[in-house]
XYZ file of C-alpha atoms in Angstrom:
119
model
C 0.000 0.000 0.000
C 1.674 3.146 -1.309
C 0.445 6.720 -1.246
C 1.824 9.158 -3.824
C 1.506 12.939 -3.754
C 2.612 15.077 -6.698
C 3.504 18.747 -6.596
C 5.308 21.354 -8.662
C 2.859 21.890 -11.493
C 1.752 25.300 -12.649
C 1.573 27.687 -15.575
C 4.662 28.598 -17.575
C 5.476 30.140 -20.935
C 6.920 28.081 -23.761
C 10.628 27.552 -23.264
C 10.351 27.624 -19.490
C 10.984 24.919 -16.916
C 9.184 23.141 -14.108
C 10.265 20.493 -11.615
C 7.620 18.030 -10.516
C 7.984 16.072 -7.290
C 6.317 12.860 -6.154
C 6.587 11.997 -2.470
C 5.764 8.414 -1.515
C 4.654 7.035 1.823
C 3.666 3.599 3.071
C 6.599 1.818 1.433
C 10.112 2.459 0.207
C 10.291 3.337 -3.481
C 13.531 1.381 -3.675
C 11.383 -1.693 -4.420
C 9.425 -0.034 -7.223
C 9.672 1.091 -10.788
C 8.551 4.724 -10.725
C 6.949 6.551 -13.643
C 5.539 9.873 -14.731
C 2.488 9.859 -16.981
C 0.260 12.520 -18.487
C -3.282 12.865 -19.734
C -5.345 15.472 -21.568
C -9.138 15.487 -21.898
C -10.388 13.025 -24.499
C -7.135 11.065 -24.692
C -5.732 8.044 -22.916
C -3.231 8.430 -20.143
C 0.247 7.731 -21.476
C 3.693 7.189 -20.084
C 6.216 10.011 -20.232
C 9.210 8.747 -18.285
C 10.179 5.724 -16.211
C 13.013 4.956 -13.839
C 13.968 1.445 -12.806
C 15.142 0.380 -9.391
C 18.735 0.474 -10.625
C 18.342 4.051 -11.880
C 18.073 3.319 -15.598
C 15.578 5.543 -17.409
C 13.268 5.562 -20.422
C 11.411 8.418 -22.096
C 8.730 8.865 -24.683
C 10.272 10.285 -27.875
C 8.435 13.592 -27.531
C 10.252 14.529 -24.316
C 13.656 12.874 -24.667
C 16.380 15.467 -24.319
C 14.072 17.892 -22.523
C 12.788 15.961 -19.493
C 14.790 14.104 -16.857
C 13.368 11.632 -14.354
C 15.323 10.943 -11.190
C 14.816 9.272 -7.848
C 16.048 9.869 -4.327
C 15.385 6.694 -2.398
C 16.567 8.260 0.849
C 13.914 10.970 0.566
C 11.409 8.530 -0.965
C 10.835 11.025 -3.759
C 10.783 10.935 -7.562
C 11.320 14.028 -9.692
C 10.593 15.097 -13.240
C 12.707 18.010 -14.432
C 10.917 19.562 -17.398
C 12.946 21.949 -19.563
C 12.232 23.703 -22.859
C 8.536 23.252 -22.280
C 6.162 23.339 -25.229
C 2.405 23.983 -25.372
C 2.025 20.332 -26.379
C 3.294 19.365 -22.913
C 0.152 20.810 -21.325
C -1.542 18.002 -19.396
C -2.278 16.558 -15.997
C 0.840 14.746 -14.814
C 0.576 11.676 -12.607
C 3.175 9.787 -10.642
C 2.857 6.001 -10.447
C 4.579 3.102 -8.697
C 4.929 -0.443 -10.024
C 6.270 -3.127 -7.728
C 9.475 -4.591 -9.056
C 10.577 -3.850 -12.612
C 8.862 -1.594 -15.126
C 6.537 -3.105 -17.689
C 3.707 -4.939 -15.944
C 1.436 -1.999 -15.155
C 1.331 0.455 -12.291
C -0.111 -0.549 -8.946
C -0.415 2.874 -7.331
C -1.191 6.358 -8.643
C -1.071 9.880 -7.318
C -3.826 12.448 -7.731
C -1.968 14.447 -10.358
C -0.612 17.951 -10.822
C -1.572 20.255 -13.693
C 1.038 21.618 -16.099
C -0.018 24.388 -18.472
C 2.366 25.800 -21.086
C 1.341 28.916 -22.984
C 2.702 30.129 -26.310
């Protein structure tokens, strides 16, 4: 049983940056694959970035080179550094935890934090 709370969203102009945080409680994230996902109205939720227990990372093509996912197991927190933001990045961003390795589907989700990028 894991609780996830996201923060750091907001409104920013194109080209700006935001840093999202996801604080976990109830379990150590060291045992979990952690991901960031986003969703806009009328579309399916989709993965943006993932970080394995060993620190290896994966990104959707649209954000590679601009976003960086990281984890601090001591603080039980996952981050998403978002640089060179584009209006297309506007979405609700959700943190998720998947026990073990990435790939089988997330077990726990946060409530989300809104990111809005204006042109």
